[in-house]
Coordinates of C-alpha atoms in Angstrom, one line a residue:
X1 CA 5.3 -23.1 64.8
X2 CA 1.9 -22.7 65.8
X3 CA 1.6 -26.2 66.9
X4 CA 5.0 -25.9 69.4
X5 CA 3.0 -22.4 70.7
X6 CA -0.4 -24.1 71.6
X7 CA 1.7 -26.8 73.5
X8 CA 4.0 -24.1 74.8
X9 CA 1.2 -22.5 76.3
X10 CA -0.7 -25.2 77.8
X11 CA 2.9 -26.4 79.2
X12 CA 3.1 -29.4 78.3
X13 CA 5.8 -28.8 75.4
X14 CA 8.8 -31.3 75.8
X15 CA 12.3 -30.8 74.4
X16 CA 11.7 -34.4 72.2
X17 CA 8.4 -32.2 70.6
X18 CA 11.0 -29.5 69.8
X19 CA 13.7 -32.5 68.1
X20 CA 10.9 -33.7 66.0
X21 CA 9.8 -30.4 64.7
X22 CA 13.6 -29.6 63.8
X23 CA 13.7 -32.7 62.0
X24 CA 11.0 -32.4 60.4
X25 CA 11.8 -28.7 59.1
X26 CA 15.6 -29.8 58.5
X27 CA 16.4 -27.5 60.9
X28 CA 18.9 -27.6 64.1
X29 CA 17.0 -27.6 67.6
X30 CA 18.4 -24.1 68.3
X31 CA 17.6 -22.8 65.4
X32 CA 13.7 -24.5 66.3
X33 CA 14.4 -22.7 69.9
X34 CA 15.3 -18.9 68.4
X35 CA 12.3 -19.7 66.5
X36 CA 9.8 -20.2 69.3
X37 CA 11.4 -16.9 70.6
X38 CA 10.8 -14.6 68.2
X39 CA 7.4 -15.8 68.0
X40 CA 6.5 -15.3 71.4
X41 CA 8.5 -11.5 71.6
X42 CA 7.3 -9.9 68.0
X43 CA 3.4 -12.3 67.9
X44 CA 4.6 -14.0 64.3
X45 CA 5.2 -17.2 63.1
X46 CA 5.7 -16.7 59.5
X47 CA 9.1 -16.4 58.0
X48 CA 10.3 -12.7 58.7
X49 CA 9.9 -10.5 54.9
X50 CA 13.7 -9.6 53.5
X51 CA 13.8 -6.0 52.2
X52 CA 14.7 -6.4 48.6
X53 CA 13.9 -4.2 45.2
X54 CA 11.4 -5.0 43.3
X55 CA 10.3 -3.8 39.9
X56 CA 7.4 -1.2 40.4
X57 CA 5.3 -0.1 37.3
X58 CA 7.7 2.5 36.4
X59 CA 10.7 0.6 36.2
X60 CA 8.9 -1.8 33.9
X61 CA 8.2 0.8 31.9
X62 CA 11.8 1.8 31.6
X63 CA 12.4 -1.5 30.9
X64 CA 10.0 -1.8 28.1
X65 CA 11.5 1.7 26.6
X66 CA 14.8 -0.3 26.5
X67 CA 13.5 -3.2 25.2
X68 CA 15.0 -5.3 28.1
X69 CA 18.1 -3.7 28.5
X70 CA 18.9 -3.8 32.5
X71 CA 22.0 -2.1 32.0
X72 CA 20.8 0.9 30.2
X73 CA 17.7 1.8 32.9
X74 CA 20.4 1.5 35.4
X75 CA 22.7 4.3 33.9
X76 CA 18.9 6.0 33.6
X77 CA 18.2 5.5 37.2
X78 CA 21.4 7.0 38.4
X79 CA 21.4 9.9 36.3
X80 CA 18.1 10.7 37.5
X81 CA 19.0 10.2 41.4
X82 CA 22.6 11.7 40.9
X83 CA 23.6 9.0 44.0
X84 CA 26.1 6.9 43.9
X85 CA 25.6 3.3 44.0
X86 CA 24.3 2.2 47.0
X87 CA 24.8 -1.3 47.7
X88 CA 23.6 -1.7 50.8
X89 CA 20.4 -2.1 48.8
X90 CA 20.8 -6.1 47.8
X91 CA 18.6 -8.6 48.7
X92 CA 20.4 -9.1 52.2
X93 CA 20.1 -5.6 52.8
X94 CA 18.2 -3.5 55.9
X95 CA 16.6 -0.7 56.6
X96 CA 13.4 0.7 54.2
X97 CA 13.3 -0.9 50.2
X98 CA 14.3 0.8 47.4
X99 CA 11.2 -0.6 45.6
X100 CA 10.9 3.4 44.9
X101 CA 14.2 3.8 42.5
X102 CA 14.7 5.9 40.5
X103 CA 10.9 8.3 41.3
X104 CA 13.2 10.5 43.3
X105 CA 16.4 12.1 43.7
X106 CA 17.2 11.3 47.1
X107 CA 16.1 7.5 47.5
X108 CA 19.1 5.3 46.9
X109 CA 19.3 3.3 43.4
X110 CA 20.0 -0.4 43.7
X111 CA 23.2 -1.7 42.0
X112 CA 23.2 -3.3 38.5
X113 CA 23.3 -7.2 39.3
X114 CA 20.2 -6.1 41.8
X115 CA 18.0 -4.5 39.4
X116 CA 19.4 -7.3 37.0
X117 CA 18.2 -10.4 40.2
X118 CA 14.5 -8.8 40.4
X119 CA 13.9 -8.6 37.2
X120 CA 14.2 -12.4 36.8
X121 CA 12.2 -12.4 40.1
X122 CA 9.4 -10.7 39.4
X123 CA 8.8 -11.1 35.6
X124 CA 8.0 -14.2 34.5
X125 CA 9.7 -15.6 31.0
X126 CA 7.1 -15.0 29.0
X127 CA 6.9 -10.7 30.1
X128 CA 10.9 -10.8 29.6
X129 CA 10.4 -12.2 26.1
X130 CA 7.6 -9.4 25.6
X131 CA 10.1 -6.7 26.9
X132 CA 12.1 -7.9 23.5
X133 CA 9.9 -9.5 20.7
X134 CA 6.6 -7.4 21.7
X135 CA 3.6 -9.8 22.1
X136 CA 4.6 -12.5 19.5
X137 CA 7.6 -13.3 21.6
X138 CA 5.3 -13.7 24.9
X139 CA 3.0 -16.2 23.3
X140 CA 5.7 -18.8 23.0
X141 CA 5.6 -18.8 26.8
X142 CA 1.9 -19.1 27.1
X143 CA 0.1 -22.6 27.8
X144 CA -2.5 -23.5 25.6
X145 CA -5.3 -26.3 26.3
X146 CA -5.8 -29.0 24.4
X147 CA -9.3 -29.7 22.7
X148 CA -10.9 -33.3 23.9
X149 CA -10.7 -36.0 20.9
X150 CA -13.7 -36.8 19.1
X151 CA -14.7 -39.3 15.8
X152 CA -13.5 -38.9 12.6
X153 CA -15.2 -36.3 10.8
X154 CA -16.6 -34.0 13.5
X155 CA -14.4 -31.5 12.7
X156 CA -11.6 -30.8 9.5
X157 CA -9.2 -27.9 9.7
X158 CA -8.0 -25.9 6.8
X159 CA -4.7 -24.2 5.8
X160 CA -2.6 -22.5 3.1
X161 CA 1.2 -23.2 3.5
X162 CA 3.9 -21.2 1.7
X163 CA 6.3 -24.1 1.4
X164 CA 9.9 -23.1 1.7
X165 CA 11.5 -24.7 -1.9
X166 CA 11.8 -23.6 -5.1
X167 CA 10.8 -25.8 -8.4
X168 CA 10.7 -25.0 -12.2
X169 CA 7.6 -24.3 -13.9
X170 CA 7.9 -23.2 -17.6
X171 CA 11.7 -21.9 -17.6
X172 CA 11.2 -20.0 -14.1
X173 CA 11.8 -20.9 -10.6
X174 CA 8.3 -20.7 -8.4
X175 CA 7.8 -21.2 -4.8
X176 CA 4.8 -23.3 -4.4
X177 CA 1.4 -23.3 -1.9
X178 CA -0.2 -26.3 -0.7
X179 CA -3.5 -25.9 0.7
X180 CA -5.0 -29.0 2.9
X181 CA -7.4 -30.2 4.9
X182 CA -6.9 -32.7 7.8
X183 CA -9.2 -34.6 10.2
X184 CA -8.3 -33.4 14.1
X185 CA -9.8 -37.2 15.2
X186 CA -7.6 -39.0 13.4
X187 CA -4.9 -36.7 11.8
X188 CA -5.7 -38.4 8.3
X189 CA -4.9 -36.0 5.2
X190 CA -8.3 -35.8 4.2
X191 CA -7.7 -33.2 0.4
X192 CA -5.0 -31.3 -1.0
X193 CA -4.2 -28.8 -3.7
X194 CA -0.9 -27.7 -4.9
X195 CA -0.3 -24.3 -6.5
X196 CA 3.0 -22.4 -7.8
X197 CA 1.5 -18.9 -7.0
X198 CA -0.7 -17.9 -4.0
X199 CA -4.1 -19.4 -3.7
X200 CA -7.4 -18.3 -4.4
X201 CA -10.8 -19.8 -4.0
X202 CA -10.0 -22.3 -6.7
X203 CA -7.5 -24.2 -4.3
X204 CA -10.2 -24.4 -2.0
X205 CA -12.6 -25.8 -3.7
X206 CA -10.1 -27.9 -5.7
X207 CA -8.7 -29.6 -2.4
X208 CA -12.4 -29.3 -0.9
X209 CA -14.0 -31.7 -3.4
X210 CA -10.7 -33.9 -3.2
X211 CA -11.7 -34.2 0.7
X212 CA -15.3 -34.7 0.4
X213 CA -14.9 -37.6 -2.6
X214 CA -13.9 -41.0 -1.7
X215 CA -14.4 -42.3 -5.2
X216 CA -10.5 -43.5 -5.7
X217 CA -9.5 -45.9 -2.8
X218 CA -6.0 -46.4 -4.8
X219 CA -5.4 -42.3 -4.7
X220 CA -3.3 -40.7 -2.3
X221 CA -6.0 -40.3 0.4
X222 CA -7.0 -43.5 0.2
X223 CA -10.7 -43.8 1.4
X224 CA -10.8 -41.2 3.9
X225 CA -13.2 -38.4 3.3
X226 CA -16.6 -37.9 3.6
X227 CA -18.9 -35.3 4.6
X228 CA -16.9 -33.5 8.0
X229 CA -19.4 -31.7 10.6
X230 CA -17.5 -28.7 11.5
X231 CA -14.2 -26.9 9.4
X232 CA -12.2 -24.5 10.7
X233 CA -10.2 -22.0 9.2
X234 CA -8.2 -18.7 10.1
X235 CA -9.5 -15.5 8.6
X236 CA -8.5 -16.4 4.9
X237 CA -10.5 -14.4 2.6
X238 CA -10.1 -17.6 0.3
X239 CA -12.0 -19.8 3.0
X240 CA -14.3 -17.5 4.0
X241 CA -15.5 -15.9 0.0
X242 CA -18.9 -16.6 -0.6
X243 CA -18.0 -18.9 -3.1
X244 CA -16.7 -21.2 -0.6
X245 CA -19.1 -20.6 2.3
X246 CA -22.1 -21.0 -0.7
X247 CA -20.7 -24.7 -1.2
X248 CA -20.3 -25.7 2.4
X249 CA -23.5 -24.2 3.6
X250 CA -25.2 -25.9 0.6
X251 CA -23.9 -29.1 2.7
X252 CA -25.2 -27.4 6.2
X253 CA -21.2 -27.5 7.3
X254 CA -20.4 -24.6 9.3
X255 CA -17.3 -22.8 8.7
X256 CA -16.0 -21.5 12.6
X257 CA -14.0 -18.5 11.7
X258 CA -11.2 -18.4 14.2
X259 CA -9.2 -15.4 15.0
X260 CA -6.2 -13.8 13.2
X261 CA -2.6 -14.8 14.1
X262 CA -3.6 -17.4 16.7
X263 CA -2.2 -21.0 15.4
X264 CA -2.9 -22.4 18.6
X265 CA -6.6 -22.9 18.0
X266 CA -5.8 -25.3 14.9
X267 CA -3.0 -26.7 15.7
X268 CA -3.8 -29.7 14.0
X269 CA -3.0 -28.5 10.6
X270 CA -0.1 -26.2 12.4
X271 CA 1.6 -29.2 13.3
X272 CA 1.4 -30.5 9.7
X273 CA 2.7 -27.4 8.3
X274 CA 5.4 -27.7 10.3
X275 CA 6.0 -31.9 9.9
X276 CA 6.3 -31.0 6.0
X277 CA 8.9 -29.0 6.3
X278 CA 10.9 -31.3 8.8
X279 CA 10.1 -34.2 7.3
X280 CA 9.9 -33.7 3.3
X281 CA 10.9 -30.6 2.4
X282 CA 14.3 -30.7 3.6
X283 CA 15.9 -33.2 1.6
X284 CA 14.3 -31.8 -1.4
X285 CA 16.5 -30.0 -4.4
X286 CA 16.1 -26.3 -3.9
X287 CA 15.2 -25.7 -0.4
X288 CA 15.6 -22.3 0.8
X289 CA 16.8 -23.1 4.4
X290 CA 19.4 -25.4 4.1
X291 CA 22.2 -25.1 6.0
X292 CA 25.2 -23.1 4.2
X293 CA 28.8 -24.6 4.4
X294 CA 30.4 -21.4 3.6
X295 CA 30.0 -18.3 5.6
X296 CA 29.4 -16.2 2.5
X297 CA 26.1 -14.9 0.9
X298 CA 24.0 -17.7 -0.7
X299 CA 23.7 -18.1 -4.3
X300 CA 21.0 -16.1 -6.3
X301 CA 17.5 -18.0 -5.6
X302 CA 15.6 -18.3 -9.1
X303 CA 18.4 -21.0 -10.6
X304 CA 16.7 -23.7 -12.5
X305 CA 20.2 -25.9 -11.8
X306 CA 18.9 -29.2 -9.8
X307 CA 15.3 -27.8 -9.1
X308 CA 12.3 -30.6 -9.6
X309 CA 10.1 -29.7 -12.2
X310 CA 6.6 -28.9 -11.1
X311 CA 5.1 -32.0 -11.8
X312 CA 7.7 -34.1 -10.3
X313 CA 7.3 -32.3 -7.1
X314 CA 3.6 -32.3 -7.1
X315 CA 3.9 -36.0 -7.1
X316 CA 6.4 -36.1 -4.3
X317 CA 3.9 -34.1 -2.4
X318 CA 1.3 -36.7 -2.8
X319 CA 3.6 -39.5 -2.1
X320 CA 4.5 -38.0 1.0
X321 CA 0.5 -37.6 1.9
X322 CA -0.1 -41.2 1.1
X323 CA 3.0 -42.1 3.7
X324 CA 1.7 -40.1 6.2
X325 CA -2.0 -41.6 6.3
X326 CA -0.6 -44.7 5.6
X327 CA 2.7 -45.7 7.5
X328 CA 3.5 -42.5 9.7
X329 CA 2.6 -43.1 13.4
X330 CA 1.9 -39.8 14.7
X331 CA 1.9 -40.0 19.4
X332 CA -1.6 -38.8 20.0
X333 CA -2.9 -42.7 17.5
X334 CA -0.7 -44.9 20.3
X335 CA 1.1 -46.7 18.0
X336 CA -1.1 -46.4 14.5
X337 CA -1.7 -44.9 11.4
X338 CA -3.8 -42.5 10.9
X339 CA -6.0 -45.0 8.0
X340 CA -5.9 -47.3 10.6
X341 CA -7.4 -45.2 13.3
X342 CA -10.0 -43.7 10.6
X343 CA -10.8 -47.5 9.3
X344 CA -11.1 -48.5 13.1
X345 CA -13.3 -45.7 14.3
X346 CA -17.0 -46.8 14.1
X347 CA -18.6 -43.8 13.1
X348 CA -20.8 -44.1 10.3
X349 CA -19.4 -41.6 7.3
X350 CA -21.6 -39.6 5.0
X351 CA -20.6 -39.4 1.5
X352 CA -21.9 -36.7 -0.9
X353 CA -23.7 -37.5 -4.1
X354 CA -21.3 -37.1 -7.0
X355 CA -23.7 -35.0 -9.1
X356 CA -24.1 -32.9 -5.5
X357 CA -20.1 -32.4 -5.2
X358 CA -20.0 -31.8 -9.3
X359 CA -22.5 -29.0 -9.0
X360 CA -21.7 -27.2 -5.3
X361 CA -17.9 -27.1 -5.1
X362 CA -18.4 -25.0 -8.5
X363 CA -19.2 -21.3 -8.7
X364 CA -22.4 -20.4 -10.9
X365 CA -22.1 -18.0 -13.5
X366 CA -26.1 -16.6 -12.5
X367 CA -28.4 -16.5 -15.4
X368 CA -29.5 -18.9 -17.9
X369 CA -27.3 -18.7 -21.4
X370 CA -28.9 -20.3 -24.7
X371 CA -27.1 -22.5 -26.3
X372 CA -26.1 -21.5 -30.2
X373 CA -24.5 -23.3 -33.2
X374 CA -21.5 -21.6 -31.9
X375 CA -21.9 -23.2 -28.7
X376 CA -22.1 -21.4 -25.0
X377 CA -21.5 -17.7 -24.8
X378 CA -20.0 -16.3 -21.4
X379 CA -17.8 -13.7 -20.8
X380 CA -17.4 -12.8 -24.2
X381 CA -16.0 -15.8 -25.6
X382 CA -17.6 -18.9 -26.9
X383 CA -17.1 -22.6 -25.5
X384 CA -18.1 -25.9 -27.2
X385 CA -18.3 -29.9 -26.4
X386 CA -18.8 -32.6 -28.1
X387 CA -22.3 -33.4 -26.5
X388 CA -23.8 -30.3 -28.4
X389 CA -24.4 -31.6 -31.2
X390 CA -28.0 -31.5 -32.1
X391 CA -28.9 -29.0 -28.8
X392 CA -29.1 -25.7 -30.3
X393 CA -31.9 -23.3 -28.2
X394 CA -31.4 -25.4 -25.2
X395 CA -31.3 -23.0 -21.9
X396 CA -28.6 -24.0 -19.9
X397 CA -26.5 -22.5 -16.6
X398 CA -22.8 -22.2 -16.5
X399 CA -21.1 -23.0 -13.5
X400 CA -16.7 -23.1 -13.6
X401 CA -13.9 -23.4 -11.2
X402 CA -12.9 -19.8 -10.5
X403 CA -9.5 -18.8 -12.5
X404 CA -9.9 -21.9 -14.7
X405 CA -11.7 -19.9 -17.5
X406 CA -10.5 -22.9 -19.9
X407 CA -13.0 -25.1 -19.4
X408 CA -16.4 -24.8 -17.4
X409 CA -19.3 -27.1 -16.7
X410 CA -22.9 -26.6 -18.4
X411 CA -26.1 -27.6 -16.3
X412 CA -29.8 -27.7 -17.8
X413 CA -31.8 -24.7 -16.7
X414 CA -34.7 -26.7 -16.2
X415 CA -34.0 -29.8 -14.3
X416 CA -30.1 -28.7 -12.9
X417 CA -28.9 -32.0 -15.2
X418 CA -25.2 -32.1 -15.4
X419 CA -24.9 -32.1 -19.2
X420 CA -21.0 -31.7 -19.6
X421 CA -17.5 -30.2 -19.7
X422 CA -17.3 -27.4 -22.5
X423 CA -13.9 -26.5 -23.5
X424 CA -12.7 -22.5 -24.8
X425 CA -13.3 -22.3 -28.8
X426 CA -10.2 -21.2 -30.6
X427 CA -7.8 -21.0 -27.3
X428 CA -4.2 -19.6 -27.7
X429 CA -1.6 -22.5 -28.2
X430 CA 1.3 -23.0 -25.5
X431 CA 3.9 -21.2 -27.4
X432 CA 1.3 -17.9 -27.6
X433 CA 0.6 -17.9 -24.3
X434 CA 4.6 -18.2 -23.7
X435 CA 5.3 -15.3 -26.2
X436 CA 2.6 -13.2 -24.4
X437 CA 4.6 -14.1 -20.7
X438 CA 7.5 -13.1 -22.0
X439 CA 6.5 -10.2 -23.6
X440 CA 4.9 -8.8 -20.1
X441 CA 8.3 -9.9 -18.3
X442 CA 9.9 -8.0 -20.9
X443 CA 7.9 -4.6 -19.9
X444 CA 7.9 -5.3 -16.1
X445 CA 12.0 -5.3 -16.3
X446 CA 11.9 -2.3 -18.7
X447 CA 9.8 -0.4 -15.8
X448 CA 12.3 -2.0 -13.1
X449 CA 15.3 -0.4 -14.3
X450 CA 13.9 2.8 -14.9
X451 CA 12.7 2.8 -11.3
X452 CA 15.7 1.5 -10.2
X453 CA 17.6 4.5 -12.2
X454 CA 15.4 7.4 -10.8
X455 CA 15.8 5.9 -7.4
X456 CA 19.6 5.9 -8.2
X457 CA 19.4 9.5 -8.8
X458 CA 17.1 10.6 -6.0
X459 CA 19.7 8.9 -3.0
X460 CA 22.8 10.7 -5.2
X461 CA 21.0 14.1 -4.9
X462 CA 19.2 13.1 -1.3
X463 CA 22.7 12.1 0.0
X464 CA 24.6 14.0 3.1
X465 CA 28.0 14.0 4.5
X466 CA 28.2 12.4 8.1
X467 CA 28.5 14.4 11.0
X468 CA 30.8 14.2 14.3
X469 CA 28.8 16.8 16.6
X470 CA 25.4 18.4 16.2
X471 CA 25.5 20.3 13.5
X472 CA 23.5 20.3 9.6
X473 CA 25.0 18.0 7.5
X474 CA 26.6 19.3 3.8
X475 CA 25.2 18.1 1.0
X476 CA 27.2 15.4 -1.1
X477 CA 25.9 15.7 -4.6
X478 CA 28.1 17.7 -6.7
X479 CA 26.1 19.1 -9.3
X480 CA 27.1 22.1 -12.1
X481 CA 24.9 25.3 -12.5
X482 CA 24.4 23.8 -16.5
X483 CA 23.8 20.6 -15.1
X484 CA 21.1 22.0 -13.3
X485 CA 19.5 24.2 -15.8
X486 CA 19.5 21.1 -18.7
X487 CA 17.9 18.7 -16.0
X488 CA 15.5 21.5 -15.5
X489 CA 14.8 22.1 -19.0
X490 CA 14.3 18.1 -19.6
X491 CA 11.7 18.0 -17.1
X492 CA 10.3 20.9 -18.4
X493 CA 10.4 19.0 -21.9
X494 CA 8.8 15.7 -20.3
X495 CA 5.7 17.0 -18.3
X496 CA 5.2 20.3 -20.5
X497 CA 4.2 23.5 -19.1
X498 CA 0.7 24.0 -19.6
X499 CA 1.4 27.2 -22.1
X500 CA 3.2 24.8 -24.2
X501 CA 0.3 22.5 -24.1
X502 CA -2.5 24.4 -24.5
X503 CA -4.4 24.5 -27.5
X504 CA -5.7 27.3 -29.5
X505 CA -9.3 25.8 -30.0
X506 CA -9.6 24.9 -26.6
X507 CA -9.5 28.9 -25.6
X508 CA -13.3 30.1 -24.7
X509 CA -14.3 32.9 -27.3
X510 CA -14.6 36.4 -25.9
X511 CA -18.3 37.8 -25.7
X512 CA -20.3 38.9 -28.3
X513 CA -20.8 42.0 -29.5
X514 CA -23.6 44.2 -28.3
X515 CA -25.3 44.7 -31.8
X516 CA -26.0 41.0 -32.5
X517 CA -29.5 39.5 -31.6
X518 CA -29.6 36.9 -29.0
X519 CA -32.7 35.0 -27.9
X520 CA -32.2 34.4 -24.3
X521 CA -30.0 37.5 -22.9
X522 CA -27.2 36.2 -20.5
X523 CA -27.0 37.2 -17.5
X524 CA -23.1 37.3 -16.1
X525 CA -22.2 37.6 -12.7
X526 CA -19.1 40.0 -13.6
X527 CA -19.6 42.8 -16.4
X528 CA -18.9 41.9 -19.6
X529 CA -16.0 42.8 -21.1
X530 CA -16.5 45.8 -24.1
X531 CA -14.8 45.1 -27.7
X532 CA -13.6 49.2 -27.6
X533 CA -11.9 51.1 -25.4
X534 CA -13.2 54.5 -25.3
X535 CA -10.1 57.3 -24.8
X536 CA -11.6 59.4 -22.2
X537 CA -10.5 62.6 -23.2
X538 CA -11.5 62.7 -27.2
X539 CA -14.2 60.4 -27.0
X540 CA -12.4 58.1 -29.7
X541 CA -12.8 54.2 -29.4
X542 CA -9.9 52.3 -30.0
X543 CA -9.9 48.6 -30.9
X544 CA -10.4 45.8 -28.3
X545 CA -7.1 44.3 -27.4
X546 CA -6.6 40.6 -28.9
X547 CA -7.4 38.1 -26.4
X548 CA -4.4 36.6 -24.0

């Protein structure tokens, strides 16, 4: 428009300037004429603003107090204004907005499909989610940037997954945890560590030394490995211990600590805890989130009918890592495997020293230990190896793989010579170790059913009738005056009043008597109490009552 006013106003605007600029805008020529009208009688050239609601502050807040709910801030809104629905106020409407709703009682409220239009106007998706799932629910909207690719090895990340299927591991159904690493370059498994309880340290530094070894070519990793120059993790306490941070930093790797709940910033190894599942875990025996073809509750989880055993799916697992470094052809690699893109990327790879990974990816005991007849003595027990023989006095340092108490691995004091593995003396045979289990499993259901009793009781005498109106609701339990009294009694029996308890040895003697000699004279802060009681009439002293 502004063009068609500068040649309107030096006159030399045509009515073929006016088709071209109605063409152009997909316009009609009047339309392009009414146009040039307005703009000459009200100065603008811009579109003219339609009055419409929009969401202020406070009616987002509404909306956040009902979680989303339109519907319900409307009925709010009206109650508050005590107006009915005006809906002149819509989108075509005229006259002053209503972008004020609902802050008074006499400015009109806005019909429901209105309120219902501007909220999908003026929130985007990702603050609607928010009004519902809270901030979780607004990250799935957000759009994350993508880190620039580097060479193989400049930076590994570093996960736990709780996998999602269940496998049998000595007569009882477990849920294992993997924990990985995996090179962001390449997307080459680089170390893994499977476990059928939550992970510790000793996963770390299990699947850490599996990474940083490239001694077996035929294994599951193949040769990819190496020494990495940067690993990041998420907040784990068992990344960051100083166990684990002692081993890297005895390497000079950094450990970049990245914040809590934010998967976006590795999503490296987010992506293959999510391909596991998807691609491995759900045609597995036993996998929790299979689909159910009846419409009824699932069967009991903890079933040993068709689950793998342990070992059998440990090995799946590793199978599963060697097809995905070795014949999965992950997008980002155009068309390769991640071994191939690690075997084509010429970046020189820095292996560690075996004796250096033997003696840094294992926690050290502190303090030298002598070596006896008996063997090595740490933590109260005693282990021997074969090698000892003929080494008795020799000052050595213990260093072991935390949690694996079994077996640790003896150093020389001196010269920090790896001398050998030393095995517990006189360990506890399988079926021991199984009796013991059982015997623990045994006490942990005892104490679950007696909690499960008492709480039983507590929501039978805690229980009320429902109510219709306001009003207190009537107790439920129906319970006998004798009841009450032998329940009373029994508890009385069980935690003992503290007159029953009390013993007569443990009650303080009374003072003294005057007449006997004492070295040091006490000096009480209350007057001491007298063994007779003097009648105050005769003068007579009666005995001292016997003590309470």
């Amino acid at each position: 428009m502004f063009r068609l006013l500068a040649l309107q106003e030096r006159g030399v605007l045509t009515p073929d300037h006016v088709r071209r600029a109605a063409f152009a805008a997909g316009r009609s020529v009047r339309t392009v004429q009414r146009w040039l009208q307005e703009a000459r009688e009200e100065g603008r050239t811009a579109r003219k603003p339609r009055l419409r609601f929009t969401v202020t502050d406070e009616v987002h807040a509404r909306l956040a107090l009902w979680c989303g709910n339109a519907a319900a801030v409307h009925r709010e809104l009206l109650a508050q204004a005590r107006v009915p629905v005006d809906d002149s106020v819509d989108g075509s409407a005229s006259g002053e907005p209503a972008s004020g709703a609902g802050s008074g009682g006499g400015v009109g409220v806005p019909s429901l499909a209105t309120l219902q239009r501007a909220v999908r106007r003026d929130l985007n998706p990702g603050q609607r989610a928010a009004l519902k799932g809270g901030e979780r629910a607004r990250r799935a909207h957000d759009v994350h940037l993508a880190r620039p690719v580097k060479w193989r090895n400049a930076c590994w990340e570093g996960d736990h997954k709780h996998l999602p299927v269940e496998v049998e591991l000595d007569g009882r159904a477990v849920r294992p945890w993997v924990t990985w690493f995996i090179d962001c370059a390449r997307n080459a498994i680089t170390g893994a560590a499977v476990t059928p309880h939550q992970p510790s340290r000793d996963a770390v530094l299990a699947a850490l030394r599996i990474a940083l070894s490239r001694d077996e070519p035929g294994g599951p990793y193949g040769p990819i490995g190496g020494l990495p120059e940067l690993v990041r993790v998420d907040r784990g306490k068992e990344f960051l211990c100083a166990t684990v941070t002692r081993a890297l930093g005895a390497l000079a790797v950094p450990v970049q600590d990245l914040p809590a709940r934010r998967p976006e910033l590795k999503g490296t190894v987010e992506n293959l805890n999510h391909c596991v599942v998807d691609m491995f875990l759900v045609a597995q025996p036993g996998y929790l989130h299979a689909p159910a073809a009846t419409t009824g509750p699932r069967g009991r989880r903890g079933d040993l009918d068709g689950l793998l055993p342990f070992t059998e799916f440990t090995a799946r697992l590793l199978d599963w890592a060697r097809w995905w470094n070795t014949e999965h052809r992950p997008q980002p690699l155009g068309g390769r495997t991640p071994l191939q893109a690690w075997q084509n990327d010429p970046t020189p790879i820095e292996d560690v020293p075996p004796a250096l990974l033997r003696s840094f990816t294992l926690e050290d005991a502190g303090g030298d230990k002598v070596l006896s007849t008996k063997g090595v003595y740490w933590r109260g027990r005693y282990y021997v190896g074969p090698w000892m023989h003929g080494m008795d006095g020799t000052r050595v340092r213990v260093r072991f793989v935390p949690h694996h108490d079994h077996e640790i691995e003896v150093f020389d004091a001196a010269t920090g010579a790896h001398l050998g593995p030393a095995h517990l003396a006189d360990a506890a045979t399988a079926a021991q170790r199984a009796a013991l289990r059982r015997a623990k499993d045994a006490q942990r259901r005892t104490m679950v059913r007696a909690l499960a009793s008492a709480d039983r009781q507590r929501r039978r005498l805690g229980r009320y009738g429902a109510v219709t109106g306001p009003g207190q609701p009537e107790p439920l339990a129906a319970l006998t005056a004798a009841e009450a009294e032998e329940q009373l009694a029994s508890a009385a029996g069980a935690g003992g009043s503290l007159a029953k308890r009390a013993l007569p040895d443990l009650i303080p003697p009374r003072q003294p008597p005057a007449s006997w000699a004492r070295p040091i004279p006490l000096q009480p802060t209350t007057p001491p109490a007298t063994d007779t009681a003097q009648d105050p009439e005769d003068g007579s002293r009666d005995p001292a009552p016997p003590c309470p």
